[in-house]
């Protein structure tokens, strides 16, 4: 199925989702136990669904609190399903190790490090993409041969999470729009206060991958990531989106605008620190907004802005958070499917703990999007890959061992910037581009 471009602004987003709601059906032809909650489940007898399932999550912060509350609510509809939770602190790293066996839970988030084409080896198809797209948006990112394998736990937008008070105390009262303005703001924060201007979360690693999500903003083009990127040999050269994106990271580190010792960063502590004015900004998805606000003495201090760009159009890309799927080896797939459907449609997670918008067609917009009403900032989904080119970016990336969605080369950039590596930013970019060119030639010839 060819996904059309959604969203040319907030009003368009509301209109389109509302129209889709009018034409969408509830059935999703799900292989793993059928569609949405049955009448029996709604009446509290679970529709005959029973069994024990293990749900694996990345949310170590709420697995023992909010998730247990979810399970209690779920059990009101499915009393004969026992839900166990396991939370992984390094989700991508730990879950991919577990997936070398058949024991990786019943319901889990589809790792972004698993090539798209390999998804059917590990996950149960949830239904026909065309039919399920009447009910959910964002399914294409984990669809293979017309089958959907994961439903987004939220549809996020990507940019910079920042503390308005820290910026205001440094004399910055308007959100920086360009890289030059952003760097000037970070310098002002360093000069006029004690807050760390830009926190990288280097030690935890995975937060560095959040930078890749703003590539569309730097490009100013929703076609870039999936259409233009796999069609060019100039992926990491000066003037191109990847080069300009990570130059901001390098320059901030080189100019001492990040934490003094990146090797000692701590993700959980960083949320509290930005909430309470010890950090100015972090590059994170919208999913982090709620997590930080709940720790702030004044939640209104926490704000969100687009990643700085020189592009004429400022686009905050809408993209899937992790997608939720079912293990191919689950022994209780009906119970697992019941949890997936309930979690996405009824838990409220996408717009609360998820910090984004619901993937359910016709769902209301979250409050976090309303701050941009009346501005020229656009919210758009990336254009999907062209027919016959599905998964090309993943294939090139894997063969080249670049790790677009891995922390390795981002750590390398920071280390070079602070003097721990004897190489320049351009040295790193030239090496990445050479690997891209070589692997791209292989992929397009297959």
Tab-separated table of C-alpha atoms in Angstrom:
chain	number	residue	atom	x	y	z
A	1	UNK	CA	0.000	0.000	0.000
A	2	UNK	CA	1.294	3.431	-0.846
A	3	UNK	CA	1.028	5.796	2.120
A	4	UNK	CA	-0.020	9.300	1.183
A	5	UNK	CA	1.493	12.282	2.920
A	6	UNK	CA	-0.502	13.278	5.972
A	7	UNK	CA	-0.627	16.608	7.673
A	8	UNK	CA	0.093	19.988	6.179
A	9	UNK	CA	-0.494	21.662	9.526
A	10	UNK	CA	-2.474	21.055	12.672
A	11	UNK	CA	-5.863	21.853	11.178
A	12	UNK	CA	-5.162	19.507	8.284
A	13	UNK	CA	-4.113	16.798	10.711
A	14	UNK	CA	-7.349	17.095	12.636
A	15	UNK	CA	-9.425	17.122	9.461
A	16	UNK	CA	-7.721	14.159	7.854
A	17	UNK	CA	-7.895	11.973	10.937
A	18	UNK	CA	-11.529	12.880	11.393
A	19	UNK	CA	-12.368	11.999	7.802
A	20	UNK	CA	-10.515	8.717	8.056
A	21	UNK	CA	-12.449	7.934	11.209
A	22	UNK	CA	-15.652	8.283	9.242
A	23	UNK	CA	-14.602	5.716	6.644
A	24	UNK	CA	-12.627	3.357	8.838
A	25	UNK	CA	-13.852	0.017	10.090
A	26	UNK	CA	-13.158	-1.703	13.361
A	27	UNK	CA	-12.083	-5.032	11.991
A	28	UNK	CA	-8.383	-5.579	11.348
A	29	UNK	CA	-8.284	-9.152	10.135
A	30	UNK	CA	-5.702	-9.960	12.765
A	31	UNK	CA	-3.970	-13.301	12.437
A	32	UNK	CA	-2.860	-13.271	16.073
A	33	UNK	CA	-6.174	-13.745	17.762
A	34	UNK	CA	-8.440	-11.527	15.695
A	35	UNK	CA	-9.341	-7.865	15.867
A	36	UNK	CA	-10.228	-5.453	18.622
A	37	UNK	CA	-11.857	-6.274	21.938
A	38	UNK	CA	-14.813	-8.597	21.577
A	39	UNK	CA	-18.286	-8.073	23.034
A	40	UNK	CA	-17.462	-10.719	25.578
A	41	UNK	CA	-14.415	-8.792	26.685
A	42	UNK	CA	-16.454	-5.619	26.966
A	43	UNK	CA	-18.825	-7.480	29.275
A	44	UNK	CA	-15.939	-8.543	31.456
A	45	UNK	CA	-15.774	-12.248	30.679
A	46	UNK	CA	-12.804	-11.941	28.313
A	47	UNK	CA	-14.614	-13.492	25.388
A	48	UNK	CA	-13.184	-16.850	26.430
A	49	UNK	CA	-9.601	-15.614	26.140
A	50	UNK	CA	-7.296	-16.935	28.826
A	51	UNK	CA	-3.660	-17.686	29.514
A	52	UNK	CA	-0.487	-16.129	30.867
A	53	UNK	CA	1.594	-13.669	28.907
A	54	UNK	CA	4.835	-11.768	29.417
A	55	UNK	CA	4.968	-8.183	28.180
A	56	UNK	CA	8.472	-6.781	27.684
A	57	UNK	CA	8.845	-3.020	27.859
A	58	UNK	CA	11.527	-0.344	27.812
A	59	UNK	CA	9.735	1.664	30.506
A	60	UNK	CA	11.812	0.803	33.538
A	61	UNK	CA	10.492	3.949	35.209
A	62	UNK	CA	6.837	2.917	35.319
A	63	UNK	CA	6.832	-0.861	34.981
A	64	UNK	CA	6.114	-1.344	38.694
A	65	UNK	CA	3.558	1.440	38.957
A	66	UNK	CA	1.633	2.534	35.872
A	67	UNK	CA	1.938	-0.790	34.068
A	68	UNK	CA	0.543	-2.668	37.048
A	69	UNK	CA	-2.406	-0.280	36.996
A	70	UNK	CA	-2.845	-1.056	33.302
A	71	UNK	CA	-2.877	-4.767	34.067
A	72	UNK	CA	-5.562	-4.272	36.708
A	73	UNK	CA	-7.740	-2.375	34.225
A	74	UNK	CA	-7.087	-4.933	31.518
A	75	UNK	CA	-8.152	-7.731	33.865
A	76	UNK	CA	-11.558	-6.134	34.288
A	77	UNK	CA	-12.187	-7.127	30.681
A	78	UNK	CA	-9.937	-10.186	30.563
A	79	UNK	CA	-10.034	-11.730	34.043
A	80	UNK	CA	-8.525	-15.016	32.901
A	81	UNK	CA	-5.368	-13.511	31.412
A	82	UNK	CA	-2.391	-13.098	33.731
A	83	UNK	CA	-0.027	-10.351	32.598
A	84	UNK	CA	3.614	-10.355	33.669
A	85	UNK	CA	6.007	-7.512	32.891
A	86	UNK	CA	9.720	-7.362	32.245
A	87	UNK	CA	11.497	-4.021	31.755
A	88	UNK	CA	14.855	-3.729	29.999
A	89	UNK	CA	17.131	-0.765	30.685
A	90	UNK	CA	18.988	-1.194	27.364
A	91	UNK	CA	16.050	-2.381	25.339
A	92	UNK	CA	17.648	-2.689	21.903
A	93	UNK	CA	20.798	-4.353	23.183
A	94	UNK	CA	19.098	-6.760	25.570
A	95	UNK	CA	16.115	-7.766	23.477
A	96	UNK	CA	18.186	-8.571	20.386
A	97	UNK	CA	20.310	-10.924	22.485
A	98	UNK	CA	17.179	-12.649	23.777
A	99	UNK	CA	15.814	-12.961	20.258
A	100	UNK	CA	18.639	-15.345	19.424
A	101	UNK	CA	16.420	-17.895	21.219
A	102	UNK	CA	12.656	-18.457	21.198
A	103	UNK	CA	12.262	-16.920	24.650
A	104	UNK	CA	11.572	-13.228	24.213
A	105	UNK	CA	8.171	-12.836	25.789
A	106	UNK	CA	4.730	-12.760	24.219
A	107	UNK	CA	4.209	-9.047	23.611
A	108	UNK	CA	7.173	-6.790	22.922
A	109	UNK	CA	8.373	-3.745	21.073
A	110	UNK	CA	9.786	-4.443	17.628
A	111	UNK	CA	13.507	-3.564	17.791
A	112	UNK	CA	14.540	-0.953	15.260
A	113	UNK	CA	17.835	-2.806	14.832
A	114	UNK	CA	16.052	-5.797	13.257
A	115	UNK	CA	16.016	-5.327	9.458
A	116	UNK	CA	12.491	-4.821	8.179
A	117	UNK	CA	12.683	-7.834	5.876
A	118	UNK	CA	13.554	-10.105	8.829
A	119	UNK	CA	10.500	-9.098	10.859
A	120	UNK	CA	8.384	-12.153	9.888
A	121	UNK	CA	11.079	-14.433	11.320
A	122	UNK	CA	10.376	-13.127	14.798
A	123	UNK	CA	6.874	-11.658	14.885
A	124	UNK	CA	3.309	-12.735	14.231
A	125	UNK	CA	1.436	-10.804	11.523
A	126	UNK	CA	-1.350	-8.716	13.059
A	127	UNK	CA	-3.423	-8.343	9.920
A	128	UNK	CA	-3.606	-7.020	6.374
A	129	UNK	CA	-1.981	-3.617	6.082
A	130	UNK	CA	-4.722	-2.192	3.863
A	131	UNK	CA	-7.484	-3.223	6.257
A	132	UNK	CA	-5.675	-2.250	9.454
A	133	UNK	CA	-4.788	1.143	7.992
A	134	UNK	CA	-8.454	2.037	8.259
A	135	UNK	CA	-8.006	1.908	12.021
A	136	UNK	CA	-4.384	2.946	12.640
A	137	UNK	CA	-1.779	5.280	11.168
A	138	UNK	CA	1.953	4.571	11.097
A	139	UNK	CA	1.723	0.849	10.355
A	140	UNK	CA	3.913	0.981	7.266
A	141	UNK	CA	7.150	1.262	9.194
A	142	UNK	CA	6.796	-2.358	10.277
A	143	UNK	CA	4.879	-3.894	7.396
A	144	UNK	CA	6.179	-6.649	5.121
A	145	UNK	CA	4.468	-8.031	2.010
A	146	UNK	CA	1.188	-6.328	2.799
A	147	UNK	CA	1.053	-7.531	6.411
A	148	UNK	CA	1.315	-5.330	9.502
A	149	UNK	CA	3.535	-6.651	12.279
A	150	UNK	CA	3.438	-3.815	14.787
A	151	UNK	CA	1.119	-1.019	15.943
A	152	UNK	CA	2.769	2.206	17.166
A	153	UNK	CA	2.537	2.666	20.922
A	154	UNK	CA	2.441	6.380	20.065
A	155	UNK	CA	3.031	8.611	17.077
A	156	UNK	CA	5.711	11.007	18.235
A	157	UNK	CA	7.153	14.218	16.931
A	158	UNK	CA	10.830	14.932	17.257
A	159	UNK	CA	12.824	17.986	18.279
A	160	UNK	CA	14.458	19.607	21.285
A	161	UNK	CA	13.138	19.405	24.832
A	162	UNK	CA	14.214	22.483	26.784
A	163	UNK	CA	13.750	24.420	29.978
A	164	UNK	CA	12.268	27.820	29.130
A	165	UNK	CA	13.410	29.364	32.405
A	166	UNK	CA	17.025	28.364	31.802
A	167	UNK	CA	16.882	29.933	28.343
A	168	UNK	CA	15.078	33.051	29.616
A	169	UNK	CA	17.581	33.530	32.433
A	170	UNK	CA	20.271	33.556	29.737
A	171	UNK	CA	18.372	36.220	27.824
A	172	UNK	CA	16.897	33.852	25.233
A	173	UNK	CA	13.143	34.411	25.186
A	174	UNK	CA	12.371	33.111	21.689
A	175	UNK	CA	13.067	29.532	20.679
A	176	UNK	CA	16.159	29.425	18.417
A	177	UNK	CA	15.302	28.538	14.847
A	178	UNK	CA	18.634	28.092	13.058
A	179	UNK	CA	21.833	26.279	14.089
A	180	UNK	CA	23.596	29.619	14.576
A	181	UNK	CA	20.816	30.880	16.847
A	182	UNK	CA	20.837	27.604	18.765
A	183	UNK	CA	24.587	27.712	19.329
A	184	UNK	CA	24.350	31.331	20.451
A	185	UNK	CA	21.668	30.351	22.953
A	186	UNK	CA	23.784	27.511	24.338
A	187	UNK	CA	26.753	29.870	24.725
A	188	UNK	CA	24.560	32.380	26.572
A	189	UNK	CA	23.413	29.678	28.975
A	190	UNK	CA	27.001	28.715	29.723
A	191	UNK	CA	28.076	32.318	30.236
A	192	UNK	CA	25.185	33.433	32.427
A	193	UNK	CA	24.449	30.478	34.658
A	194	UNK	CA	25.441	27.083	36.017
A	195	UNK	CA	23.164	24.924	33.848
A	196	UNK	CA	24.633	22.496	31.334
A	197	UNK	CA	23.549	24.014	28.002
A	198	UNK	CA	23.070	20.777	26.015
A	199	UNK	CA	23.042	17.359	27.655
A	200	UNK	CA	23.996	14.441	25.392
A	201	UNK	CA	23.389	11.453	27.694
A	202	UNK	CA	26.525	9.962	26.140
A	203	UNK	CA	26.997	7.219	28.755
A	204	UNK	CA	23.573	5.646	28.305
A	205	UNK	CA	24.096	5.727	24.568
A	206	UNK	CA	20.567	5.212	23.320
A	207	UNK	CA	19.517	8.881	23.829
A	208	UNK	CA	22.085	9.796	21.169
A	209	UNK	CA	20.017	7.883	18.628
A	210	UNK	CA	17.233	10.440	19.110
A	211	UNK	CA	19.222	12.860	16.958
A	212	UNK	CA	18.582	10.709	13.891
A	213	UNK	CA	14.844	11.323	14.271
A	214	UNK	CA	15.215	15.030	13.407
A	215	UNK	CA	16.854	14.405	10.023
A	216	UNK	CA	13.628	15.438	8.289
A	217	UNK	CA	13.687	18.798	10.079
A	218	UNK	CA	17.261	19.471	8.980
A	219	UNK	CA	16.368	18.473	5.410
A	220	UNK	CA	13.122	20.447	5.419
A	221	UNK	CA	11.727	17.729	3.192
A	222	UNK	CA	9.498	14.763	4.065
A	223	UNK	CA	10.814	12.913	0.999
A	224	UNK	CA	14.404	12.952	2.167
A	225	UNK	CA	14.717	10.039	4.582
A	226	UNK	CA	13.036	7.238	2.644
A	227	UNK	CA	13.088	8.491	-0.950
A	228	UNK	CA	16.061	10.780	-1.553
A	229	UNK	CA	18.515	9.367	0.984
A	230	UNK	CA	18.719	5.861	-0.523
A	231	UNK	CA	19.044	7.449	-3.967
A	232	UNK	CA	22.150	9.503	-3.229
A	233	UNK	CA	25.842	8.823	-2.716
A	234	UNK	CA	26.218	12.196	-0.974
A	235	UNK	CA	24.750	11.260	2.394
A	236	UNK	CA	27.405	12.637	4.756
A	237	UNK	CA	28.958	15.429	2.717
A	238	UNK	CA	28.931	19.137	3.645
A	239	UNK	CA	25.610	20.807	2.962
A	240	UNK	CA	23.641	17.575	3.181
A	241	UNK	CA	21.249	16.824	6.073
A	242	UNK	CA	23.331	14.225	7.910
A	243	UNK	CA	26.435	16.388	7.831
A	244	UNK	CA	24.607	19.486	9.051
A	245	UNK	CA	22.681	17.565	11.727
A	246	UNK	CA	25.656	16.051	13.489
A	247	UNK	CA	27.756	19.188	13.014
A	248	UNK	CA	25.535	20.730	15.696
A	249	UNK	CA	26.463	17.881	18.044
A	250	UNK	CA	30.158	18.207	17.229
A	251	UNK	CA	30.260	21.977	17.577
A	252	UNK	CA	28.418	21.953	20.899
A	253	UNK	CA	30.833	19.365	22.299
A	254	UNK	CA	33.915	21.087	20.857
A	255	UNK	CA	32.894	24.413	22.390
A	256	UNK	CA	32.313	22.950	25.843
A	257	UNK	CA	28.552	23.361	25.729
A	258	UNK	CA	27.788	19.809	26.871
A	259	UNK	CA	28.421	17.974	30.149
A	260	UNK	CA	32.013	18.200	31.455
A	261	UNK	CA	32.504	14.431	31.513
A	262	UNK	CA	30.146	12.718	29.043
A	263	UNK	CA	31.177	9.273	30.314
A	264	UNK	CA	29.406	9.911	33.631
A	265	UNK	CA	25.980	10.938	32.327
A	266	UNK	CA	22.835	9.349	33.720
A	267	UNK	CA	19.522	9.209	31.875
A	268	UNK	CA	17.201	9.012	34.869
A	269	UNK	CA	19.026	11.835	36.654
A	270	UNK	CA	18.981	13.963	33.499
A	271	UNK	CA	15.182	14.064	33.465
A	272	UNK	CA	15.141	15.550	36.939
A	273	UNK	CA	18.001	17.911	36.115
A	274	UNK	CA	16.361	19.448	33.055
A	275	UNK	CA	13.053	19.596	34.918
A	276	UNK	CA	14.658	21.641	37.676
A	277	UNK	CA	16.932	23.905	35.670
A	278	UNK	CA	20.287	22.145	35.852
A	279	UNK	CA	20.181	21.366	32.110
A	280	UNK	CA	19.107	23.667	29.309
A	281	UNK	CA	18.192	21.298	26.479
A	282	UNK	CA	18.217	17.700	25.251
A	283	UNK	CA	17.434	16.299	21.798
A	284	UNK	CA	14.583	13.871	22.463
A	285	UNK	CA	11.277	12.734	21.047
A	286	UNK	CA	7.994	14.120	22.333
A	287	UNK	CA	7.582	10.961	24.401
A	288	UNK	CA	9.946	12.558	26.959
A	289	UNK	CA	7.811	15.640	27.585
A	290	UNK	CA	5.501	14.004	30.109
A	291	UNK	CA	8.344	12.205	31.873
A	292	UNK	CA	10.139	15.484	32.477
A	293	UNK	CA	7.100	17.611	33.305
A	294	UNK	CA	6.065	15.267	36.083
A	295	UNK	CA	9.397	15.895	37.794
A	296	UNK	CA	9.368	19.687	37.405
A	297	UNK	CA	8.510	22.026	40.268
A	298	UNK	CA	6.931	24.210	37.572
A	299	UNK	CA	5.803	22.034	34.636
A	300	UNK	CA	5.245	25.147	32.518
A	301	UNK	CA	9.022	25.633	32.414
A	302	UNK	CA	9.297	22.563	30.184
A	303	UNK	CA	8.857	23.315	26.500
A	304	UNK	CA	9.530	21.814	23.102
A	305	UNK	CA	10.905	23.259	19.888
A	306	UNK	CA	11.896	22.057	16.423
A	307	UNK	CA	15.517	21.046	15.921
A	308	UNK	CA	17.433	24.041	14.518
A	309	UNK	CA	17.482	24.109	10.743
A	310	UNK	CA	18.418	26.347	7.826
A	311	UNK	CA	15.655	24.796	5.733
A	312	UNK	CA	12.984	27.156	4.408
A	313	UNK	CA	10.199	25.005	5.835
A	314	UNK	CA	10.283	23.909	9.463
A	315	UNK	CA	8.937	20.374	9.684
A	316	UNK	CA	8.583	18.455	12.919
A	317	UNK	CA	8.420	14.881	11.669
A	318	UNK	CA	5.698	12.585	12.888
A	319	UNK	CA	6.981	9.060	13.286
A	320	UNK	CA	6.249	5.891	15.134
A	321	UNK	CA	7.558	5.407	18.584
A	322	UNK	CA	8.285	1.731	19.048
A	323	UNK	CA	5.649	-0.512	17.542
A	324	UNK	CA	4.028	-3.213	19.629
A	325	UNK	CA	3.877	-6.763	18.321
A	326	UNK	CA	3.536	-10.407	19.226
A	327	UNK	CA	6.290	-13.000	19.327
A	328	UNK	CA	6.010	-15.657	16.673
A	329	UNK	CA	6.790	-18.171	19.430
A	330	UNK	CA	4.100	-17.044	21.876
A	331	UNK	CA	1.985	-19.912	23.184
A	332	UNK	CA	-0.902	-17.579	24.051
A	333	UNK	CA	-1.316	-15.442	20.951
A	334	UNK	CA	-4.997	-14.679	21.514
A	335	UNK	CA	-4.240	-13.330	24.981
A	336	UNK	CA	-1.262	-11.448	23.597
A	337	UNK	CA	-3.428	-9.875	20.897
A	338	UNK	CA	-6.016	-8.887	23.479
A	339	UNK	CA	-3.318	-7.007	25.375
A	340	UNK	CA	-2.018	-5.278	22.225
A	341	UNK	CA	-5.496	-4.098	21.225
A	342	UNK	CA	-6.390	-2.965	24.738
A	343	UNK	CA	-3.088	-1.184	25.317
A	344	UNK	CA	-3.256	0.790	22.074
A	345	UNK	CA	-6.962	1.612	22.165
A	346	UNK	CA	-7.928	1.844	25.822
A	347	UNK	CA	-4.975	2.337	28.159
A	348	UNK	CA	-4.427	5.986	27.273
A	349	UNK	CA	-0.673	5.361	27.076
A	350	UNK	CA	-0.045	6.994	23.639
A	351	UNK	CA	-0.965	10.520	24.759
A	352	UNK	CA	-0.061	10.290	28.445
A	353	UNK	CA	3.006	8.234	29.250
A	354	UNK	CA	3.761	7.920	25.525
A	355	UNK	CA	3.898	11.696	25.131
A	356	UNK	CA	2.699	11.705	21.522
A	357	UNK	CA	-0.508	11.297	19.603
A	358	UNK	CA	-2.577	8.153	19.385
A	359	UNK	CA	-2.128	5.982	16.287
A	360	UNK	CA	-5.875	5.325	16.331
A	361	UNK	CA	-7.573	7.026	13.394
A	362	UNK	CA	-9.852	9.800	14.584
A	363	UNK	CA	-8.305	10.144	18.048
A	364	UNK	CA	-8.155	13.720	19.413
A	365	UNK	CA	-4.928	15.701	19.255
A	366	UNK	CA	-2.851	15.790	22.453
A	367	UNK	CA	-2.322	19.033	24.365
A	368	UNK	CA	1.388	18.954	23.478
A	369	UNK	CA	0.550	19.743	19.847
A	370	UNK	CA	-1.673	22.704	20.640
A	371	UNK	CA	1.257	24.948	21.535
A	372	UNK	CA	2.142	25.126	17.839
A	373	UNK	CA	-1.282	26.226	16.625
A	374	UNK	CA	-1.063	29.412	14.583
A	375	UNK	CA	2.633	28.958	13.795
A	376	UNK	CA	4.289	28.075	10.499
A	377	UNK	CA	5.674	24.833	11.915
A	378	UNK	CA	4.411	21.808	10.021
A	379	UNK	CA	3.806	18.305	11.337
A	380	UNK	CA	4.188	15.663	8.659
A	381	UNK	CA	4.784	11.964	8.311
A	382	UNK	CA	7.778	11.010	6.236
A	383	UNK	CA	7.025	9.857	2.717
A	384	UNK	CA	7.378	6.067	2.563
A	385	UNK	CA	9.918	4.362	0.339
A	386	UNK	CA	9.120	4.043	-3.326
A	387	UNK	CA	7.775	0.669	-4.544
A	388	UNK	CA	10.662	-1.730	-4.911
A	389	UNK	CA	12.878	0.322	-2.603
A	390	UNK	CA	11.289	-0.669	0.698
A	391	UNK	CA	13.900	-1.218	3.386
A	392	UNK	CA	16.784	0.143	1.289
A	393	UNK	CA	17.950	2.564	3.978
A	394	UNK	CA	18.040	-0.255	6.533
A	395	UNK	CA	19.871	-2.556	4.140
A	396	UNK	CA	22.502	0.023	3.211
A	397	UNK	CA	22.942	1.004	6.839
A	398	UNK	CA	23.377	-2.591	7.980
A	399	UNK	CA	25.809	-3.548	5.219
A	400	UNK	CA	27.848	-0.384	5.749
A	401	UNK	CA	27.815	-0.881	9.531
A	402	UNK	CA	27.092	2.824	9.969
A	403	UNK	CA	24.413	2.476	12.642
A	404	UNK	CA	22.054	5.330	11.828
A	405	UNK	CA	19.916	4.305	14.797
A	406	UNK	CA	22.806	3.143	16.972
A	407	UNK	CA	24.909	5.342	19.286
A	408	UNK	CA	28.355	4.315	18.041
A	409	UNK	CA	29.244	7.003	15.506
A	410	UNK	CA	27.515	9.671	17.627
A	411	UNK	CA	29.840	8.742	20.518
A	412	UNK	CA	32.744	8.902	18.129
A	413	UNK	CA	31.752	12.438	17.107
A	414	UNK	CA	31.600	13.564	20.733
A	415	UNK	CA	34.910	11.913	21.577
A	416	UNK	CA	36.582	13.599	18.621
A	417	UNK	CA	35.083	16.947	19.571
A	418	UNK	CA	36.366	16.842	23.154
A	419	UNK	CA	39.811	15.642	22.088
A	420	UNK	CA	39.631	11.980	23.059
A	421	UNK	CA	40.112	10.873	19.448
A	422	UNK	CA	42.671	12.154	16.960
A	423	UNK	CA	40.303	12.744	14.073
A	424	UNK	CA	38.253	15.647	12.796
A	425	UNK	CA	34.541	15.851	12.153
A	426	UNK	CA	35.215	15.773	8.423
A	427	UNK	CA	37.351	12.644	8.845
A	428	UNK	CA	34.390	10.860	10.432
A	429	UNK	CA	31.927	12.086	7.822
A	430	UNK	CA	34.188	11.059	4.928
A	431	UNK	CA	34.548	7.559	6.355
A	432	UNK	CA	30.790	7.188	6.878
A	433	UNK	CA	30.051	8.437	3.390
A	434	UNK	CA	32.558	6.060	1.798
A	435	UNK	CA	30.915	3.142	3.583
A	436	UNK	CA	27.480	4.379	2.471
A	437	UNK	CA	28.541	4.647	-1.182
A	438	UNK	CA	30.028	1.149	-1.234
A	439	UNK	CA	27.035	-0.505	0.405
A	440	UNK	CA	24.480	1.464	-1.583
A	441	UNK	CA	26.012	0.123	-4.799
A	442	UNK	CA	25.493	-3.416	-3.513
A	443	UNK	CA	21.894	-2.858	-2.466
A	444	UNK	CA	20.666	-1.180	-5.641
A	445	UNK	CA	22.178	-3.975	-7.742
A	446	UNK	CA	20.366	-6.730	-5.860
